PDB file of C-alpha atoms in Angstrom:
ATOM      1  CA  UNK A   1     120.325 121.733  94.033  1.00 43.00           C
ATOM      2  CA  UNK A   2     122.254 118.629  95.066  1.00 57.00           C
ATOM      3  CA  UNK A   3     122.820 116.208  92.220  1.00 62.00           C
ATOM      4  CA  UNK A   4     121.740 112.589  92.363  1.00 84.00           C
ATOM      5  CA  UNK A   5     124.697 110.344  91.638  1.00 93.00           C
ATOM      6  CA  UNK A   6     124.000 106.893  90.272  1.00 97.00           C
ATOM      7  CA  UNK A   7     124.955 104.151  92.712  1.00 97.00           C
ATOM      8  CA  UNK A   8     126.415 100.704  92.128  1.00 97.00           C
ATOM      9  CA  UNK A   9     126.572  98.245  95.034  1.00 98.00           C
ATOM     10  CA  UNK A  10     128.290  94.955  94.135  1.00 98.00           C
ATOM     11  CA  UNK A  11     126.861  91.821  95.736  1.00 98.00           C
ATOM     12  CA  UNK A  12     127.923  88.228  96.171  1.00 98.00           C
ATOM     13  CA  UNK A  13     124.890  86.086  95.303  1.00 98.00           C
ATOM     14  CA  UNK A  14     125.148  86.362  91.514  1.00 97.00           C
ATOM     15  CA  UNK A  15     121.860  88.274  91.199  1.00 98.00           C
ATOM     16  CA  UNK A  16     121.325  91.926  90.273  1.00 98.00           C
ATOM     17  CA  UNK A  17     118.524  94.447  90.787  1.00 98.00           C
ATOM     18  CA  UNK A  18     117.941  97.553  88.669  1.00 99.00           C
ATOM     19  CA  UNK A  19     116.267 100.316  90.717  1.00 98.00           C
ATOM     20  CA  UNK A  20     114.581 103.278  88.996  1.00 98.00           C
ATOM     21  CA  UNK A  21     113.284 106.431  90.688  1.00 98.00           C
ATOM     22  CA  UNK A  22     110.277 108.659  90.092  1.00 98.00           C
ATOM     23  CA  UNK A  23     109.682 111.712  87.929  1.00 98.00           C
ATOM     24  CA  UNK A  24     111.749 114.864  88.742  1.00 97.00           C
ATOM     25  CA  UNK A  25     113.728 112.989  91.438  1.00 96.00           C
ATOM     26  CA  UNK A  26     116.925 110.971  91.127  1.00 96.00           C
ATOM     27  CA  UNK A  27     118.846 107.855  92.045  1.00 97.00           C
ATOM     28  CA  UNK A  28     119.119 108.906  95.702  1.00 96.00           C
ATOM     29  CA  UNK A  29     115.415 108.131  96.099  1.00 97.00           C
ATOM     30  CA  UNK A  30     116.171 104.419  95.784  1.00 98.00           C
ATOM     31  CA  UNK A  31     119.243 104.273  98.056  1.00 97.00           C
ATOM     32  CA  UNK A  32     117.546 102.976 101.248  1.00 97.00           C
ATOM     33  CA  UNK A  33     115.998 100.067  99.340  1.00 98.00           C
ATOM     34  CA  UNK A  34     119.290  99.497  97.525  1.00 98.00           C
ATOM     35  CA  UNK A  35     121.319  99.288 100.723  1.00 98.00           C
ATOM     36  CA  UNK A  36     118.783  96.911 102.262  1.00 98.00           C
ATOM     37  CA  UNK A  37     118.956  94.519  99.301  1.00 98.00           C
ATOM     38  CA  UNK A  38     122.730  94.854  99.117  1.00 98.00           C
ATOM     39  CA  UNK A  39     122.980  93.638 102.711  1.00 98.00           C
ATOM     40  CA  UNK A  40     121.437  90.371 101.509  1.00 98.00           C
ATOM     41  CA  UNK A  41     123.971  89.821  98.747  1.00 98.00           C
ATOM     42  CA  UNK A  42     122.255  91.406  95.749  1.00 98.00           C
ATOM     43  CA  UNK A  43     124.145  93.574  93.307  1.00 98.00           C
ATOM     44  CA  UNK A  44     122.114  96.767  93.033  1.00 98.00           C
ATOM     45  CA  UNK A  45     122.310  99.616  90.559  1.00 98.00           C
ATOM     46  CA  UNK A  46     120.369 102.808  91.260  1.00 98.00           C
ATOM     47  CA  UNK A  47     120.181 104.744  88.020  1.00 98.00           C
ATOM     48  CA  UNK A  48     118.997 108.163  86.927  1.00 98.00           C
ATOM     49  CA  UNK A  49     116.161 108.304  84.426  1.00 98.00           C
ATOM     50  CA  UNK A  50     116.740 110.209  81.200  1.00 98.00           C
ATOM     51  CA  UNK A  51     116.879 113.957  81.905  1.00 98.00           C
ATOM     52  CA  UNK A  52     117.338 113.451  85.653  1.00 97.00           C
ATOM     53  CA  UNK A  53     120.238 113.856  88.038  1.00 94.00           C
ATOM     54  CA  UNK A  54     121.723 116.580  85.869  1.00 94.00           C
ATOM     55  CA  UNK A  55     120.080 119.977  85.280  1.00 95.00           C
ATOM     56  CA  UNK A  56     116.391 121.013  85.292  1.00 96.00           C
ATOM     57  CA  UNK A  57     116.724 122.292  81.738  1.00 97.00           C
ATOM     58  CA  UNK A  58     117.182 118.715  80.521  1.00 97.00           C
ATOM     59  CA  UNK A  59     113.495 118.027  81.168  1.00 98.00           C
ATOM     60  CA  UNK A  60     112.614 120.657  78.572  1.00 98.00           C
ATOM     61  CA  UNK A  61     113.633 118.117  75.936  1.00 97.00           C
ATOM     62  CA  UNK A  62     113.159 114.681  77.551  1.00 98.00           C
ATOM     63  CA  UNK A  63     110.461 112.476  76.010  1.00 98.00           C
ATOM     64  CA  UNK A  64     108.699 109.273  76.983  1.00 98.00           C
ATOM     65  CA  UNK A  65     110.849 107.531  74.383  1.00 98.00           C
ATOM     66  CA  UNK A  66     113.990 108.894  76.052  1.00 98.00           C
ATOM     67  CA  UNK A  67     112.847 107.495  79.395  1.00 98.00           C
ATOM     68  CA  UNK A  68     112.310 104.093  77.802  1.00 98.00           C
ATOM     69  CA  UNK A  69     115.639 104.168  75.948  1.00 98.00           C
ATOM     70  CA  UNK A  70     117.605 104.963  79.119  1.00 98.00           C
ATOM     71  CA  UNK A  71     115.865 102.156  81.002  1.00 98.00           C
ATOM     72  CA  UNK A  72     116.687  99.765  78.158  1.00 98.00           C
ATOM     73  CA  UNK A  73     120.329 100.870  78.280  1.00 98.00           C
ATOM     74  CA  UNK A  74     120.590 100.447  82.049  1.00 98.00           C
ATOM     75  CA  UNK A  75     118.980  97.017  81.896  1.00 98.00           C
ATOM     76  CA  UNK A  76     121.329  95.938  79.080  1.00 98.00           C
ATOM     77  CA  UNK A  77     124.330  96.955  81.185  1.00 97.00           C
ATOM     78  CA  UNK A  78     123.268  94.705  84.051  1.00 97.00           C
ATOM     79  CA  UNK A  79     122.068  91.904  81.823  1.00 97.00           C
ATOM     80  CA  UNK A  80     125.484  91.743  80.147  1.00 97.00           C
ATOM     81  CA  UNK A  81     127.056  90.977  83.527  1.00 97.00           C
ATOM     82  CA  UNK A  82     124.415  88.903  85.330  1.00 98.00           C
ATOM     83  CA  UNK A  83     122.199  86.047  84.182  1.00 95.00           C
ATOM     84  CA  UNK A  84     119.625  86.808  86.880  1.00 98.00           C
ATOM     85  CA  UNK A  85     118.345  90.400  86.805  1.00 98.00           C
ATOM     86  CA  UNK A  86     115.306  91.964  88.462  1.00 99.00           C
ATOM     87  CA  UNK A  87     113.861  95.427  87.868  1.00 99.00           C
ATOM     88  CA  UNK A  88     112.034  97.594  90.371  1.00 98.00           C
ATOM     89  CA  UNK A  89     111.043 101.220  90.496  1.00 98.00           C
ATOM     90  CA  UNK A  90     108.750 103.772  92.044  1.00 98.00           C
ATOM     91  CA  UNK A  91     106.137 105.753  90.090  1.00 98.00           C
ATOM     92  CA  UNK A  92     107.685 106.463  86.666  1.00 98.00           C
ATOM     93  CA  UNK A  93     110.358 103.909  87.528  1.00 98.00           C
ATOM     94  CA  UNK A  94     107.605 101.383  88.231  1.00 98.00           C
ATOM     95  CA  UNK A  95     106.105 102.015  84.806  1.00 98.00           C
ATOM     96  CA  UNK A  96     109.515 101.461  83.251  1.00 99.00           C
ATOM     97  CA  UNK A  97     109.933  98.150  85.085  1.00 99.00           C
ATOM     98  CA  UNK A  98     106.659  97.018  83.516  1.00 99.00           C
ATOM     99  CA  UNK A  99     107.809  98.176  80.094  1.00 98.00           C
ATOM    100  CA  UNK A 100     111.091  96.273  80.417  1.00 98.00           C
ATOM    101  CA  UNK A 101     109.220  93.122  81.445  1.00 98.00           C
ATOM    102  CA  UNK A 102     106.977  93.406  78.381  1.00 98.00           C
ATOM    103  CA  UNK A 103     110.059  93.459  76.136  1.00 98.00           C
ATOM    104  CA  UNK A 104     112.395  91.104  77.985  1.00 98.00           C
ATOM    105  CA  UNK A 105     110.834  87.792  79.038  1.00 97.00           C
ATOM    106  CA  UNK A 106     114.187  86.757  80.516  1.00 98.00           C
ATOM    107  CA  UNK A 107     113.752  89.201  83.415  1.00 98.00           C
ATOM    108  CA  UNK A 108     113.715  87.225  86.663  1.00 98.00           C
ATOM    109  CA  UNK A 109     111.007  89.431  88.164  1.00 98.00           C
ATOM    110  CA  UNK A 110     109.786  92.987  88.630  1.00 99.00           C
ATOM    111  CA  UNK A 111     108.514  95.119  91.510  1.00 99.00           C
ATOM    112  CA  UNK A 112     106.526  98.134  90.263  1.00 99.00           C
ATOM    113  CA  UNK A 113     105.882 100.499  93.203  1.00 98.00           C
ATOM    114  CA  UNK A 114     103.171 103.189  92.971  1.00 98.00           C
ATOM    115  CA  UNK A 115     103.111 102.840  89.180  1.00 98.00           C
ATOM    116  CA  UNK A 116     100.340 105.131  87.872  1.00 98.00           C
ATOM    117  CA  UNK A 117      97.763 103.921  85.416  1.00 98.00           C
ATOM    118  CA  UNK A 118      95.737 106.971  86.419  1.00 98.00           C
ATOM    119  CA  UNK A 119      96.724 110.102  88.362  1.00 98.00           C
ATOM    120  CA  UNK A 120      94.913 111.425  91.406  1.00 98.00           C
ATOM    121  CA  UNK A 121      93.556 114.951  90.965  1.00 96.00           C
ATOM    122  CA  UNK A 122      95.270 117.754  92.859  1.00 94.00           C
ATOM    123  CA  UNK A 123      98.878 116.533  92.862  1.00 95.00           C
ATOM    124  CA  UNK A 124     101.720 118.694  91.570  1.00 93.00           C
ATOM    125  CA  UNK A 125     101.704 116.523  88.451  1.00 96.00           C
ATOM    126  CA  UNK A 126      97.983 116.454  87.719  1.00 95.00           C
ATOM    127  CA  UNK A 127      96.991 119.995  88.730  1.00 93.00           C
ATOM    128  CA  UNK A 128      96.323 122.260  85.730  1.00 91.00           C
ATOM    129  CA  UNK A 129      98.858 124.972  85.029  1.00 89.00           C
ATOM    130  CA  UNK A 130      98.198 128.333  83.349  1.00 90.00           C
ATOM    131  CA  UNK A 131      98.693 128.337  79.590  1.00 88.00           C
ATOM    132  CA  UNK A 132     102.299 128.939  78.510  1.00 92.00           C
ATOM    133  CA  UNK A 133     103.670 127.933  81.931  1.00 95.00           C
ATOM    134  CA  UNK A 134     107.188 126.612  81.440  1.00 97.00           C
ATOM    135  CA  UNK A 135     108.436 126.093  84.996  1.00 97.00           C
ATOM    136  CA  UNK A 136     106.924 124.926  88.270  1.00 96.00           C
ATOM    137  CA  UNK A 137     108.771 125.888  91.455  1.00 95.00           C
ATOM    138  CA  UNK A 138     108.868 123.069  94.003  1.00 93.00           C
ATOM    139  CA  UNK A 139     111.343 123.887  96.797  1.00 92.00           C
ATOM    140  CA  UNK A 140     112.949 120.996  98.606  1.00 90.00           C
ATOM    141  CA  UNK A 141     112.017 122.537 101.969  1.00 83.00           C
ATOM    142  CA  UNK A 142     112.292 120.714 105.271  1.00 73.00           C
ATOM    143  CA  UNK A 143     111.379 117.053 104.988  1.00 80.00           C
ATOM    144  CA  UNK A 144     110.914 114.414 107.701  1.00 85.00           C
ATOM    145  CA  UNK A 145     112.839 111.195 108.180  1.00 87.00           C
ATOM    146  CA  UNK A 146     114.360 109.512 105.145  1.00 91.00           C
ATOM    147  CA  UNK A 147     112.833 112.158 102.871  1.00 92.00           C
ATOM    148  CA  UNK A 148     115.296 114.721 104.267  1.00 87.00           C
ATOM    149  CA  UNK A 149     118.304 112.799 102.924  1.00 90.00           C
ATOM    150  CA  UNK A 150     117.023 110.869  99.939  1.00 94.00           C
ATOM    151  CA  UNK A 151     114.107 112.719  98.343  1.00 92.00           C
ATOM    152  CA  UNK A 152     116.255 115.057  96.261  1.00 92.00           C
ATOM    153  CA  UNK A 153     114.334 116.467  93.318  1.00 94.00           C
ATOM    154  CA  UNK A 154     114.502 119.324  90.850  1.00 96.00           C
ATOM    155  CA  UNK A 155     113.277 122.496  92.506  1.00 94.00           C
ATOM    156  CA  UNK A 156     112.526 123.973  89.097  1.00 96.00           C
ATOM    157  CA  UNK A 157     110.414 121.578  87.038  1.00 97.00           C
ATOM    158  CA  UNK A 158     109.682 121.814  83.318  1.00 98.00           C
ATOM    159  CA  UNK A 159     105.907 121.225  83.316  1.00 97.00           C
ATOM    160  CA  UNK A 160     106.020 119.696  79.828  1.00 97.00           C
ATOM    161  CA  UNK A 161     107.508 116.537  81.377  1.00 98.00           C
ATOM    162  CA  UNK A 162     104.095 115.825  82.927  1.00 98.00           C
ATOM    163  CA  UNK A 163     102.667 115.317  79.433  1.00 97.00           C
ATOM    164  CA  UNK A 164     105.502 112.927  78.664  1.00 98.00           C
ATOM    165  CA  UNK A 165     104.629 110.980  81.809  1.00 98.00           C
ATOM    166  CA  UNK A 166     101.040 110.737  80.602  1.00 98.00           C
ATOM    167  CA  UNK A 167     102.309 109.428  77.260  1.00 98.00           C
ATOM    168  CA  UNK A 168     104.406 106.828  79.086  1.00 98.00           C
ATOM    169  CA  UNK A 169     101.361 105.849  81.144  1.00 98.00           C
ATOM    170  CA  UNK A 170      99.372 105.325  77.948  1.00 98.00           C
ATOM    171  CA  UNK A 171     102.144 103.242  76.392  1.00 98.00           C
ATOM    172  CA  UNK A 172     102.642 100.987  79.415  1.00 98.00           C
ATOM    173  CA  UNK A 173      99.035 100.614  80.574  1.00 98.00           C
ATOM    174  CA  UNK A 174      97.689  99.572  77.188  1.00 98.00           C
ATOM    175  CA  UNK A 175      96.230  96.075  77.675  1.00 98.00           C
ATOM    176  CA  UNK A 176      98.228  94.726  74.743  1.00 98.00           C
ATOM    177  CA  UNK A 177     101.420  95.938  76.436  1.00 98.00           C
ATOM    178  CA  UNK A 178     100.649  94.670  79.941  1.00 98.00           C
ATOM    179  CA  UNK A 179      99.595  91.309  78.563  1.00 98.00           C
ATOM    180  CA  UNK A 180     103.204  90.844  77.438  1.00 98.00           C
ATOM    181  CA  UNK A 181     104.407  90.922  81.050  1.00 98.00           C
ATOM    182  CA  UNK A 182     104.907  87.287  81.995  1.00 98.00           C
ATOM    183  CA  UNK A 183     107.685  87.294  84.598  1.00 98.00           C
ATOM    184  CA  UNK A 184     107.039  87.040  88.355  1.00 98.00           C
ATOM    185  CA  UNK A 185     105.623  90.348  89.547  1.00 98.00           C
ATOM    186  CA  UNK A 186     105.070  91.971  92.927  1.00 98.00           C
ATOM    187  CA  UNK A 187     102.850  95.039  92.665  1.00 98.00           C
ATOM    188  CA  UNK A 188     103.260  97.522  95.533  1.00 98.00           C
ATOM    189  CA  UNK A 189     100.528 100.142  95.948  1.00 98.00           C
ATOM    190  CA  UNK A 190      99.768 102.122  99.110  1.00 98.00           C
ATOM    191  CA  UNK A 191      96.063 102.735  99.524  1.00 98.00           C
ATOM    192  CA  UNK A 192      96.574 106.373 100.581  1.00 98.00           C
ATOM    193  CA  UNK A 193      98.629 107.278  97.505  1.00 98.00           C
ATOM    194  CA  UNK A 194      97.697 110.815  96.460  1.00 97.00           C
ATOM    195  CA  UNK A 195      99.623 110.851  93.172  1.00 98.00           C
ATOM    196  CA  UNK A 196      98.955 107.479  91.539  1.00 98.00           C
ATOM    197  CA  UNK A 197      95.316 106.423  91.792  1.00 98.00           C
ATOM    198  CA  UNK A 198      95.425 103.413  94.171  1.00 98.00           C
ATOM    199  CA  UNK A 199      93.274 101.360  91.788  1.00 98.00           C
ATOM    200  CA  UNK A 200      96.249 101.408  89.408  1.00 98.00           C
ATOM    201  CA  UNK A 201      97.758  98.424  91.232  1.00 98.00           C
ATOM    202  CA  UNK A 202      94.601  96.375  90.817  1.00 98.00           C
ATOM    203  CA  UNK A 203      94.470  97.224  87.102  1.00 98.00           C
ATOM    204  CA  UNK A 204      98.084  96.141  86.582  1.00 98.00           C
ATOM    205  CA  UNK A 205      97.541  92.835  88.354  1.00 98.00           C
ATOM    206  CA  UNK A 206      94.435  92.169  86.287  1.00 98.00           C
ATOM    207  CA  UNK A 207      96.075  92.820  82.927  1.00 98.00           C
ATOM    208  CA  UNK A 208      99.533  91.252  83.192  1.00 98.00           C
ATOM    209  CA  UNK A 209      99.934  87.629  82.072  1.00 98.00           C
ATOM    210  CA  UNK A 210     102.345  86.546  84.809  1.00 98.00           C
ATOM    211  CA  UNK A 211     101.542  83.168  86.313  1.00 98.00           C
ATOM    212  CA  UNK A 212     103.321  84.272  89.475  1.00 98.00           C
ATOM    213  CA  UNK A 213     101.959  87.606  90.644  1.00 98.00           C
ATOM    214  CA  UNK A 214     101.288  89.059  94.054  1.00 98.00           C
ATOM    215  CA  UNK A 215     100.632  92.409  95.680  1.00 98.00           C
ATOM    216  CA  UNK A 216     101.655  94.367  98.733  1.00 98.00           C
ATOM    217  CA  UNK A 217      98.965  96.937  99.492  1.00 97.00           C
ATOM    218  CA  UNK A 218      99.728  98.817 102.724  1.00 97.00           C
ATOM    219  CA  UNK A 219      96.944 101.030 104.046  1.00 97.00           C
ATOM    220  CA  UNK A 220      99.425 103.861 104.589  1.00 96.00           C
ATOM    221  CA  UNK A 221     102.704 104.978 103.085  1.00 96.00           C
ATOM    222  CA  UNK A 222     101.694 107.393 100.380  1.00 97.00           C
ATOM    223  CA  UNK A 223     103.149 107.649  96.900  1.00 97.00           C
ATOM    224  CA  UNK A 224     106.729 107.314  98.099  1.00 97.00           C
ATOM    225  CA  UNK A 225     106.042 104.435 100.456  1.00 97.00           C
ATOM    226  CA  UNK A 226     109.652 103.299 100.096  1.00 97.00           C
ATOM    227  CA  UNK A 227     110.742 106.386 102.088  1.00 97.00           C
ATOM    228  CA  UNK A 228     107.826 106.621 104.486  1.00 94.00           C
ATOM    229  CA  UNK A 229     106.820 104.931 107.742  1.00 88.00           C
ATOM    230  CA  UNK A 230     106.691 101.216 107.179  1.00 91.00           C
ATOM    231  CA  UNK A 231     109.252 101.240 104.381  1.00 97.00           C
ATOM    232  CA  UNK A 232     111.246  98.424 105.956  1.00 97.00           C
ATOM    233  CA  UNK A 233     108.198  96.185 105.891  1.00 97.00           C
ATOM    234  CA  UNK A 234     108.045  96.928 102.158  1.00 98.00           C
ATOM    235  CA  UNK A 235     111.753  96.120 101.775  1.00 98.00           C
ATOM    236  CA  UNK A 236     111.286  92.823 103.618  1.00 98.00           C
ATOM    237  CA  UNK A 237     108.342  91.926 101.374  1.00 98.00           C
ATOM    238  CA  UNK A 238     110.441  92.769  98.309  1.00 98.00           C
ATOM    239  CA  UNK A 239     113.294  90.620  99.604  1.00 98.00           C
ATOM    240  CA  UNK A 240     110.909  87.719 100.225  1.00 98.00           C
ATOM    241  CA  UNK A 241     109.723  88.036  96.622  1.00 98.00           C
ATOM    242  CA  UNK A 242     113.260  88.116  95.211  1.00 98.00           C
ATOM    243  CA  UNK A 243     114.365  85.154  97.314  1.00 98.00           C
ATOM    244  CA  UNK A 244     111.392  83.100  96.104  1.00 97.00           C
ATOM    245  CA  UNK A 245     111.977  83.775  92.413  1.00 95.00           C
TER     246      UNK A 245
END
């Protein structure tokens, strides 16, 4: 498969945004949002999560703790260069943005997109797999629009990583963890998401302690609403949030 190279776009407004992709995908997933924000002066770094952007076999050994550690590393890299840093991500990346906010009160703001507190039944992640299944085949196939260029994912998926995602969900969604999130937060959750239960966004908003918190809840867009129809409305809403905080 094509690899997902991490992307660094230098800006000129002194502010930086860390963008994190979803499970089994890679940095390319965040490129359209990155280029949009870069056009407005933000330094943007699209990173690969632990075990991603390399080889499918890496997910045989990647843990929830590895995902957290890589996010911490990527944030530290940006924070060492910029005094104003935001974090945003889709799905697993959204969970990691919440985790970072719970640990780093200095974060200027976060934008968790389609971050799952619960999973919808029937998705490739939540569907049961026969006992002793090691790999799930998920061909890239022919995709429409932005998906064709940017939704590059492992075609061979180590199913054990789904249990690690569930562990990460438990870690992040614990009320005592979310209550530690105090920075400005924009929760993005499409109401037709078929991977992350749409009520996840409501739960996050209810349990974080941020004094400044808002939501963008499009009726359509699906789990990867940042690559779907209406994505530029999402990008504009994200930009409005960043500019205000």
